[in-house]
C-alpha positions as protocol buffer text, in pm:
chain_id: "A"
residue {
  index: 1
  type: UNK
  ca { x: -5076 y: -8041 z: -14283 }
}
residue {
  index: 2
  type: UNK
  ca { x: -5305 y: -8020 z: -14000 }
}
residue {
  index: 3
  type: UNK
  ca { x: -5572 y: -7754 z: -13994 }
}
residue {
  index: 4
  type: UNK
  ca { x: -5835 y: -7670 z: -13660 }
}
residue {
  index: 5
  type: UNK
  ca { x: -6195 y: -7796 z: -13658 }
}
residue {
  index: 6
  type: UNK
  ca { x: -6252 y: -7429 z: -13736 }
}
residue {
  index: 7
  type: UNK
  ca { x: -6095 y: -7437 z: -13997 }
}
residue {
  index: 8
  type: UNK
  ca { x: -6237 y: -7730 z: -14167 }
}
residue {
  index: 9
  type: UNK
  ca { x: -6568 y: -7607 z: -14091 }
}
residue {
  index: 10
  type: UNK
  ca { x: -6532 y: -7340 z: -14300 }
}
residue {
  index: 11
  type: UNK
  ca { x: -6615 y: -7297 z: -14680 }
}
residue {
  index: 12
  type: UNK
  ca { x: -6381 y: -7253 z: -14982 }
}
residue {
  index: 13
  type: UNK
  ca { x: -6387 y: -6850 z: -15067 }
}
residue {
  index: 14
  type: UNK
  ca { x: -6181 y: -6883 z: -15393 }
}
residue {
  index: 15
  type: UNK
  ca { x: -5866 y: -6642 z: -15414 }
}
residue {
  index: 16
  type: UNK
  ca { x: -5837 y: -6362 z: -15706 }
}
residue {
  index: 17
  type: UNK
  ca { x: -5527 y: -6306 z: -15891 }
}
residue {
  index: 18
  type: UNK
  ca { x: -5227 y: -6441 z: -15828 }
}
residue {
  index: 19
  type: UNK
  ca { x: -4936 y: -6204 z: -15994 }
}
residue {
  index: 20
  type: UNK
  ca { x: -4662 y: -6308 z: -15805 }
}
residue {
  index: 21
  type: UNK
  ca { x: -4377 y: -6102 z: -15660 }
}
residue {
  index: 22
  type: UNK
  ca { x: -4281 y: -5753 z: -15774 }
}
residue {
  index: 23
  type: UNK
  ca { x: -4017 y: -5792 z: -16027 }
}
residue {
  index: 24
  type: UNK
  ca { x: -3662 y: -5642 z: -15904 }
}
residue {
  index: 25
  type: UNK
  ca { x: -3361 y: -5544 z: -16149 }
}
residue {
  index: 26
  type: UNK
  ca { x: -3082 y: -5820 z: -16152 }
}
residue {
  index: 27
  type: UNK
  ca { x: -2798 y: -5800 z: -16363 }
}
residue {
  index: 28
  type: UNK
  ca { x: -2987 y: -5600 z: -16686 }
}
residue {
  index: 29
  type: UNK
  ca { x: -3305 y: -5775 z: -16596 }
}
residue {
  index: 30
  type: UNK
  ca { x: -3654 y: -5754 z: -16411 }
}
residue {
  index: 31
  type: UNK
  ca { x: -3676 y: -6092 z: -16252 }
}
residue {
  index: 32
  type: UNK
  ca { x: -3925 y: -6227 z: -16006 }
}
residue {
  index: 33
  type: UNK
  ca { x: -3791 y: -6363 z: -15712 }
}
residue {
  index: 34
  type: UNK
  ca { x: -3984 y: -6648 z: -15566 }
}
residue {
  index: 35
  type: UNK
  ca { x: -3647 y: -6869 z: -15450 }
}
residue {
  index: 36
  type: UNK
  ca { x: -3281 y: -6848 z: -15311 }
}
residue {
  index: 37
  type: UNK
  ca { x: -3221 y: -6964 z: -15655 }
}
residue {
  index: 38
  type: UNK
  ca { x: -3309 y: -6688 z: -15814 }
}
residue {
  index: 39
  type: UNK
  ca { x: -3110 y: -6376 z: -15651 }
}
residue {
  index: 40
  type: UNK
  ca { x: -2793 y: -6250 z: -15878 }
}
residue {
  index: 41
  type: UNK
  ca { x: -2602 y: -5980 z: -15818 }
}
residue {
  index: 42
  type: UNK
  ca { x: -2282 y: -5817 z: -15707 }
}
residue {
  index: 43
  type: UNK
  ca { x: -2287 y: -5561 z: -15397 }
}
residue {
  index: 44
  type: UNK
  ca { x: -2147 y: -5445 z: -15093 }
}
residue {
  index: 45
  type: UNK
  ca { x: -2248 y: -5421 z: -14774 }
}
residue {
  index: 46
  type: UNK
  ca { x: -2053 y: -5267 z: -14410 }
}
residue {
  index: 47
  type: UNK
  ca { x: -2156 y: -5399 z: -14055 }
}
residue {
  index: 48
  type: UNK
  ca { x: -2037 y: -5287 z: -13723 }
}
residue {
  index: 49
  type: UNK
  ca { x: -1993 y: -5481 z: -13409 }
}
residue {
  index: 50
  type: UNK
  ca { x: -2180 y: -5371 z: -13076 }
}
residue {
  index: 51
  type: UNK
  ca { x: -1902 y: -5151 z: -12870 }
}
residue {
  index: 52
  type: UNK
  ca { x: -1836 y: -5014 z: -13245 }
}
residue {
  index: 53
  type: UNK
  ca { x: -1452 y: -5054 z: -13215 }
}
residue {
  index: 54
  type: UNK
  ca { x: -1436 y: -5162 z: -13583 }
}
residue {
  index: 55
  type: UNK
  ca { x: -1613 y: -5245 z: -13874 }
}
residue {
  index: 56
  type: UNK
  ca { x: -1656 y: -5463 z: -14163 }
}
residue {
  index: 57
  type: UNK
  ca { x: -1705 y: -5436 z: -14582 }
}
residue {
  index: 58
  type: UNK
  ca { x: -1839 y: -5672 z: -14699 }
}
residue {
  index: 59
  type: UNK
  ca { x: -1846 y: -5778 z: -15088 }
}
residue {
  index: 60
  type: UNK
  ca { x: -2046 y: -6081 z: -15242 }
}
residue {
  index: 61
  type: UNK
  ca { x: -2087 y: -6183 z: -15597 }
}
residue {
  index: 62
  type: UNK
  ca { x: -2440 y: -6420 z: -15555 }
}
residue {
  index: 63
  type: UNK
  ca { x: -2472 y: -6624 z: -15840 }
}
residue {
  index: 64
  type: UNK
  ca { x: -2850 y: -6811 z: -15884 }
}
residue {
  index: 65
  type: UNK
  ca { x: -2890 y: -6761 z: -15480 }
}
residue {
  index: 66
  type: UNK
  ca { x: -2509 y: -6925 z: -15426 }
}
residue {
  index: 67
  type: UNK
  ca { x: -2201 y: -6685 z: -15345 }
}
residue {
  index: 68
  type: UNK
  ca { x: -1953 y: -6745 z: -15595 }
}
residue {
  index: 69
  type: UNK
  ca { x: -1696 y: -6494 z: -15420 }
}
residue {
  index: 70
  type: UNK
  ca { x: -1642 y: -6323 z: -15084 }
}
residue {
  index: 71
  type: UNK
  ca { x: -1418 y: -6031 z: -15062 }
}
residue {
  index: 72
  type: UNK
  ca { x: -1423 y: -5946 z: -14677 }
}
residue {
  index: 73
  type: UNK
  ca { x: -1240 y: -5603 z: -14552 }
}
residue {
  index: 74
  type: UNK
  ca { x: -1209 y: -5479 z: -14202 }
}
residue {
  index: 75
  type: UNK
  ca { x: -1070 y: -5191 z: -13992 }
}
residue {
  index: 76
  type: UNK
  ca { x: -998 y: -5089 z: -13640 }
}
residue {
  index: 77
  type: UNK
  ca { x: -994 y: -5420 z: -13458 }
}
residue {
  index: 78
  type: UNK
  ca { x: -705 y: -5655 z: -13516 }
}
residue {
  index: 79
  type: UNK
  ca { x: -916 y: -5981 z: -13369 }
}
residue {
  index: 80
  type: UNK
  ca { x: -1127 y: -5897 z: -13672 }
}
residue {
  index: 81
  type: UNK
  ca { x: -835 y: -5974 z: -13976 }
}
residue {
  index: 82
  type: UNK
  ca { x: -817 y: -6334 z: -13839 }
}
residue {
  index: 83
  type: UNK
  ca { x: -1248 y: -6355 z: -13818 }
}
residue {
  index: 84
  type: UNK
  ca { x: -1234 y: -6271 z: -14193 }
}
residue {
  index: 85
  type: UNK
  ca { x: -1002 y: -6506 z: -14280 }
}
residue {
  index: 86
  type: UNK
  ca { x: -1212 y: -6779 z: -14154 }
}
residue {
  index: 87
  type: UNK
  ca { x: -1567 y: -6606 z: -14300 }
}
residue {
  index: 88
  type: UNK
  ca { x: -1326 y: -6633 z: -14650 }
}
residue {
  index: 89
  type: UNK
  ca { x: -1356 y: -7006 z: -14600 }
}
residue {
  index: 90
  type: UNK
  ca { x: -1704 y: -7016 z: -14457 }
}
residue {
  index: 91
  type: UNK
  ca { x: -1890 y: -6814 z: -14711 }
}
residue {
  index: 92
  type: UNK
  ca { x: -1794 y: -6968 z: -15051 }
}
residue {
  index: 93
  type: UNK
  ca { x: -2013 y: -7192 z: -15172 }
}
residue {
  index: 94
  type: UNK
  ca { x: -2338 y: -7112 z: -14971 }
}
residue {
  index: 95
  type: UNK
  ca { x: -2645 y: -7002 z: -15063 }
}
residue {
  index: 96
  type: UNK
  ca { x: -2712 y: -6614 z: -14930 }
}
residue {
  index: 97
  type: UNK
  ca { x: -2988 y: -6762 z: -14685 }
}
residue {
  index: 98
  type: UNK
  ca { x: -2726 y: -7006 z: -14497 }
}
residue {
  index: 99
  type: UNK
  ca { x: -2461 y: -6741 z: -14504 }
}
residue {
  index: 100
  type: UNK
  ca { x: -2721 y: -6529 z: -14303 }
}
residue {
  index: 101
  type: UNK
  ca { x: -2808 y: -6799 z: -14048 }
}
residue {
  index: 102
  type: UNK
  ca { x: -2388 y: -6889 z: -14020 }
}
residue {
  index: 103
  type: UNK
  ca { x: -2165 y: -6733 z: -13751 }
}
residue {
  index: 104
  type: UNK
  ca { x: -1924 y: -6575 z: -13970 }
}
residue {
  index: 105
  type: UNK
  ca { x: -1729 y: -6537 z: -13613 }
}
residue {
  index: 106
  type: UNK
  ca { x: -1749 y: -6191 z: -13603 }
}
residue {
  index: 107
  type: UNK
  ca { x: -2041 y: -5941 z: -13476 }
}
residue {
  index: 108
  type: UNK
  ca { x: -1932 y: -5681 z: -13786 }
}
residue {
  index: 109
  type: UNK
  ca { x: -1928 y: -5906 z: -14011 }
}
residue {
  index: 110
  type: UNK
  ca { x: -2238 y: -6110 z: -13912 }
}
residue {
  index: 111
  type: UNK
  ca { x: -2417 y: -5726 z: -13953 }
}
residue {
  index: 112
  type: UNK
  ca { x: -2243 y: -5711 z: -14268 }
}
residue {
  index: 113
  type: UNK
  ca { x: -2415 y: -6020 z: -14394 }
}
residue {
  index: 114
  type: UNK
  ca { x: -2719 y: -5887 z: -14275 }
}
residue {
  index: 115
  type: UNK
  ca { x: -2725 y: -5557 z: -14456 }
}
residue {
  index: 116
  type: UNK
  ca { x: -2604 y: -5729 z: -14776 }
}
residue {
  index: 117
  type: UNK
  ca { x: -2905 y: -6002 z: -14807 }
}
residue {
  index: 118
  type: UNK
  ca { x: -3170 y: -5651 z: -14768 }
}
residue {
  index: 119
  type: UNK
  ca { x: -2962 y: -5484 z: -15031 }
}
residue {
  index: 120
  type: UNK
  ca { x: -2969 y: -5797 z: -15260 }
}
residue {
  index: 121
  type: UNK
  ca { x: -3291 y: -5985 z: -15263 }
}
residue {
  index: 122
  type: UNK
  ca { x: -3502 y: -5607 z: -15262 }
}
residue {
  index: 123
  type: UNK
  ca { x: -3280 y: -5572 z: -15615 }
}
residue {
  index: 124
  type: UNK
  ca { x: -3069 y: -5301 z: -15468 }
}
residue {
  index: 125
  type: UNK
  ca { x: -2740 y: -5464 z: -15581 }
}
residue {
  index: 126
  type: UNK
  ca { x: -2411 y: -5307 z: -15706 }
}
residue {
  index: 127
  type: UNK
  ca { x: -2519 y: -5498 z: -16063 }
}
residue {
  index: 128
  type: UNK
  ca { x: -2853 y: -5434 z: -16048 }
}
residue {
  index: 129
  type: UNK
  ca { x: -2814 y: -5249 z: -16394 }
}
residue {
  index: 130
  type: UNK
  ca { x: -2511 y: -5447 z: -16544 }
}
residue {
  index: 131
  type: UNK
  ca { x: -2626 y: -5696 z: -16824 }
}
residue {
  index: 132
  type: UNK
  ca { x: -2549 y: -6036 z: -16734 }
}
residue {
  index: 133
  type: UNK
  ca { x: -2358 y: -5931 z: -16319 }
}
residue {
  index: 134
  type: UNK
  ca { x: -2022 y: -5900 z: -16295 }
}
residue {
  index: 135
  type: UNK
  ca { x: -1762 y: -6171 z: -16333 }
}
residue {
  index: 136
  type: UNK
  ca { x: -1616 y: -6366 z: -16073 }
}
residue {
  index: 137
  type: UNK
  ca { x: -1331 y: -6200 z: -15935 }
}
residue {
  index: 138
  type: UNK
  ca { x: -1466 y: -5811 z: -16030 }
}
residue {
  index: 139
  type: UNK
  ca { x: -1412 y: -5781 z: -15610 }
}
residue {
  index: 140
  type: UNK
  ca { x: -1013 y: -5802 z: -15714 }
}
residue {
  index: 141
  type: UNK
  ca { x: -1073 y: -5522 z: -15930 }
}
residue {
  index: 142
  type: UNK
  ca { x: -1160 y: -5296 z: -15604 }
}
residue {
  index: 143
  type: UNK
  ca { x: -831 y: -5321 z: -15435 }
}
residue {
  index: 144
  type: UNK
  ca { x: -642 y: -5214 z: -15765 }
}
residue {
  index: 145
  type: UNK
  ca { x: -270 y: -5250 z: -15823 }
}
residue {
  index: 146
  type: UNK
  ca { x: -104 y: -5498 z: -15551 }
}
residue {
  index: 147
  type: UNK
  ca { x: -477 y: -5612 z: -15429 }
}
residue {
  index: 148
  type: UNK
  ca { x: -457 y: -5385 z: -15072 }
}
residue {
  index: 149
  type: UNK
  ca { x: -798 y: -5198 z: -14931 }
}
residue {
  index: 150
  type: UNK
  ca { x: -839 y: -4853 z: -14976 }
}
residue {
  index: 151
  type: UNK
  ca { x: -833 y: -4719 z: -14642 }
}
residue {
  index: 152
  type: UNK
  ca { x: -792 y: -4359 z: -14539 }
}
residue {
  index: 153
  type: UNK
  ca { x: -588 y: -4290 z: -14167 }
}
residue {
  index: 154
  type: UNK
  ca { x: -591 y: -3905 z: -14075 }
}
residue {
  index: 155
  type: UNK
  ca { x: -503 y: -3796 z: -13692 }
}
residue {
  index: 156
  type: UNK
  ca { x: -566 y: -3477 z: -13543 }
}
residue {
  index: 157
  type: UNK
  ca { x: -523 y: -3244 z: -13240 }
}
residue {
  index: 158
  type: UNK
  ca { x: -627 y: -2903 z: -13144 }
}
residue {
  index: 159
  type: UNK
  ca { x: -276 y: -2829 z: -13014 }
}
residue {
  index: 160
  type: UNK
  ca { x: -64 y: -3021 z: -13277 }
}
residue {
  index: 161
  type: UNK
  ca { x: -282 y: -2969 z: -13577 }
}
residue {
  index: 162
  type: UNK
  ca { x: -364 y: -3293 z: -13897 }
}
residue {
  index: 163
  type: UNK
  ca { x: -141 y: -3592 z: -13940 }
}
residue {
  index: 164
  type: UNK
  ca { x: -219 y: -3768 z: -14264 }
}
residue {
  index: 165
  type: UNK
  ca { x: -109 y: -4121 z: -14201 }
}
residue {
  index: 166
  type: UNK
  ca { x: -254 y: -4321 z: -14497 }
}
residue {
  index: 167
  type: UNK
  ca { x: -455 y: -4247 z: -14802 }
}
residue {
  index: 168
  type: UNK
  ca { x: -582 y: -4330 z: -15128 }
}
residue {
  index: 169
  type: UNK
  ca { x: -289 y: -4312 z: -15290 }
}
residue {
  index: 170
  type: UNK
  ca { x: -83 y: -4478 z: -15001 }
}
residue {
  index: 171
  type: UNK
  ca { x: 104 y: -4478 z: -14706 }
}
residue {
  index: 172
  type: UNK
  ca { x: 226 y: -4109 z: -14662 }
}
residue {
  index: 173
  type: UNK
  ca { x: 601 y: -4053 z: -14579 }
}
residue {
  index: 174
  type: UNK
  ca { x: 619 y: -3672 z: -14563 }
}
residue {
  index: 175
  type: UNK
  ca { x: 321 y: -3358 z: -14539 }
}
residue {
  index: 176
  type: UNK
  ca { x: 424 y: -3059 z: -14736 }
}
residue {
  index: 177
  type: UNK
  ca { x: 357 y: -2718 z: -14549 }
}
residue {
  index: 178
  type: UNK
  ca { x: 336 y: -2377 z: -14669 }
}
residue {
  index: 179
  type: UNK
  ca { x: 538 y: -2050 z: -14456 }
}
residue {
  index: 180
  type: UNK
  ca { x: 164 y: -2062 z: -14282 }
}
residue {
  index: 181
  type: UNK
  ca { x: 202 y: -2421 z: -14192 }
}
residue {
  index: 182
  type: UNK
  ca { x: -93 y: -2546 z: -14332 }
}
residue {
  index: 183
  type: UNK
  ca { x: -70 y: -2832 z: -14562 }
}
residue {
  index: 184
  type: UNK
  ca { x: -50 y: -2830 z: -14915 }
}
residue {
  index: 185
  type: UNK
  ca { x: 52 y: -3190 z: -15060 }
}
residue {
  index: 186
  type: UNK
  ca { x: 214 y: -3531 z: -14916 }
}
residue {
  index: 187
  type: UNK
  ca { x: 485 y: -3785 z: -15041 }
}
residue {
  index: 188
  type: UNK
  ca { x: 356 y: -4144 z: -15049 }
}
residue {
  index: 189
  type: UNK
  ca { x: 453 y: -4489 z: -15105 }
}
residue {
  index: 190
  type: UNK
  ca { x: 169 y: -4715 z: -15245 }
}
residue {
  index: 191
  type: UNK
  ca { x: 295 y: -5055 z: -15044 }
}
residue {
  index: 192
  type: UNK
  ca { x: 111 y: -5295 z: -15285 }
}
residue {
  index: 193
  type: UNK
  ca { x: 317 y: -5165 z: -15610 }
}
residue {
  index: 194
  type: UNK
  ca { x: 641 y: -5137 z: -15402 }
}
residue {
  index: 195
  type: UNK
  ca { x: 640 y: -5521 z: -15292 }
}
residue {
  index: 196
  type: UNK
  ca { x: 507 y: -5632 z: -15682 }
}
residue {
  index: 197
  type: UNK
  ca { x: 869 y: -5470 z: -15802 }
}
residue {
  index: 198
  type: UNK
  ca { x: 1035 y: -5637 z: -15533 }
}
residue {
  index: 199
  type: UNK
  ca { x: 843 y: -5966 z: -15595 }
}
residue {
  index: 200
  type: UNK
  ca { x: 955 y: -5912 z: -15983 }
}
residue {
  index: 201
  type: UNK
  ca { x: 1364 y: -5855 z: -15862 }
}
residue {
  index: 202
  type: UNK
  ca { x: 1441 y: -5447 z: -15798 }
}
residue {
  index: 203
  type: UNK
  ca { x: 1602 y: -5400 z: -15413 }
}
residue {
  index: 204
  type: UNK
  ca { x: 1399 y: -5276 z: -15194 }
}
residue {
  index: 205
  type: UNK
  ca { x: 1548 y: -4904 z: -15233 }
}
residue {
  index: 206
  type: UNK
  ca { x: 1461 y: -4912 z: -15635 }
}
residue {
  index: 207
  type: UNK
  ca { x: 1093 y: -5041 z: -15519 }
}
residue {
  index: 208
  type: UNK
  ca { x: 1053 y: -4788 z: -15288 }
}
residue {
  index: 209
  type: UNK
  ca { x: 1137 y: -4514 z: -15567 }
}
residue {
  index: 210
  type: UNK
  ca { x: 904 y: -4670 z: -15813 }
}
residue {
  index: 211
  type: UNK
  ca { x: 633 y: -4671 z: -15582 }
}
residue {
  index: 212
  type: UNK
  ca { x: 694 y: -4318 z: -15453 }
}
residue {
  index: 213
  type: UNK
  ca { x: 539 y: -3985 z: -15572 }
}
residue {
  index: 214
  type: UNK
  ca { x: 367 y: -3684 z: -15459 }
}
residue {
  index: 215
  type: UNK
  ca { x: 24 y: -3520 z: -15464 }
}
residue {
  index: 216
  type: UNK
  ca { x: -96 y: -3179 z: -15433 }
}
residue {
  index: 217
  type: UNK
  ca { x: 155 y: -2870 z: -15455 }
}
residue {
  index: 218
  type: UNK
  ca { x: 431 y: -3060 z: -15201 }
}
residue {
  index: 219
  type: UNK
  ca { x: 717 y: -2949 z: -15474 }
}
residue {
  index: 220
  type: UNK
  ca { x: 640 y: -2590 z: -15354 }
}
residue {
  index: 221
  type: UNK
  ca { x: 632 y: -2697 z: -14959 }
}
residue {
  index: 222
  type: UNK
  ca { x: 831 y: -2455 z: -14726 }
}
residue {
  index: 223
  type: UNK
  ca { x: 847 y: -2723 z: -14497 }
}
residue {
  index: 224
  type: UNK
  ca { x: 818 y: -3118 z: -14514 }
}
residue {
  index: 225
  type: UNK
  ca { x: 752 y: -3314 z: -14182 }
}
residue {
  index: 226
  type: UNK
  ca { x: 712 y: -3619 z: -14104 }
}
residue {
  index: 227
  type: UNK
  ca { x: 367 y: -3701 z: -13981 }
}
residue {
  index: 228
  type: UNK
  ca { x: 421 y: -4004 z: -13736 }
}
residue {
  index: 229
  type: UNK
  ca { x: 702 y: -3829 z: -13559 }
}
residue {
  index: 230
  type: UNK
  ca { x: 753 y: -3456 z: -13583 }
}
């Protein structure tokens, strides 16, 4: 290391105490952080891309500074589902430093990265709290039955009124209105159960049924309409 002739000029002033980083919570524990090596911790983080057309949830499960598992879910740019197929591949197996210096191809999910390394080496993580992190594959858990993202679609218009398209519960086949025409309940189909029964051998029709139901008071609709078309 090369210093200045300043520098070497000068006298030793020796330092006071050295305590080290602030401890943060990982996985049940207050740790210091001093390398990569030793961030743990399960979180999420969402990133944007710069015209804001779509976005990007990110999930990582960091495992002594290495990502063990990537769950990557975007919406509202179709460029972006074939970006996070490739960041799948990419961020596996790095530690959370090179995942933050690696194009992960998209601007969303680049941001996502970004927010997620603040959240997780300041000890803000999901499993900040949880004794000993999360396993590898808790992201699965997320999605729930037939592994698909929770996403919620509603359209509206000032002339035409709400259109639920797709919520928690699915993809919505019918809205329920009362003799005011304001909704009260929805049929759905949850698409991830309906092709697990078809994977396991019902027809598509018995599926469908099995993966059907209602919510709210729909039974005691006046009307039902169908919100893509009518």
């Amino acid at each position: 290391m090369e210093y200045t002739s300043e520098i070497k000029e000068m006298c030793v002033v020796a330092r006071g105490p050295q305590n080290g980083p602030a401890p943060i919570p990982q996985e049940g524990k207050w740790t210091q952080a001093a390398e990569i090596r030793d961030i743990n911790g399960f979180t999420h983080g969402v990133g944007w891309c710069a015209p804001q057309q779509g976005a990007c949830k990110l999930s990582l499960n960091v495992k002594q500074g290495v990502i063990q598992e990537a769950l990557i879910e975007t919406v509202g740019c179709t460029g972006m589902t074939h970006s996070a197929a490739m960041a799948g591949e990419i961020l596996t197996g790095k530690t959370i430093l090179e995942a933050l210096n690696t194009d992960l191809v998209c601007d969303a999910i680049n941001v996502a990265m970004r927010e997620l390394f603040l959240q997780i080496v300041y000890g803000r993580s999901q499993s900040a709290f949880s004794e000993d992190g999360l396993p590898i594959g808790a992201g699965l858990e997320d999605l729930g039955k037939g592994l698909r993202s929770v996403t919620g679609t509603i359209f509206g218009t000032v002339e035409k009124g709400v259109r639920y398209l797709e919520v928690a519960e699915g993809y919505v086949t019918k809205l329920g209105l009362d003799e005011d025409d304001e909704v009260i309940g929805y049929a759905f189909c949850h698409l991830g159960k309906m092709m697990e029964f078809i994977a396991k051998g019902d027809s598509a029709n018995e599926a469908l049924e099995k993966a059907s139901g209602t919510y709210g008071r729909f039974a005691d609709a006046v009307k039902q309409i169908d919100p893509r078309h009518k």
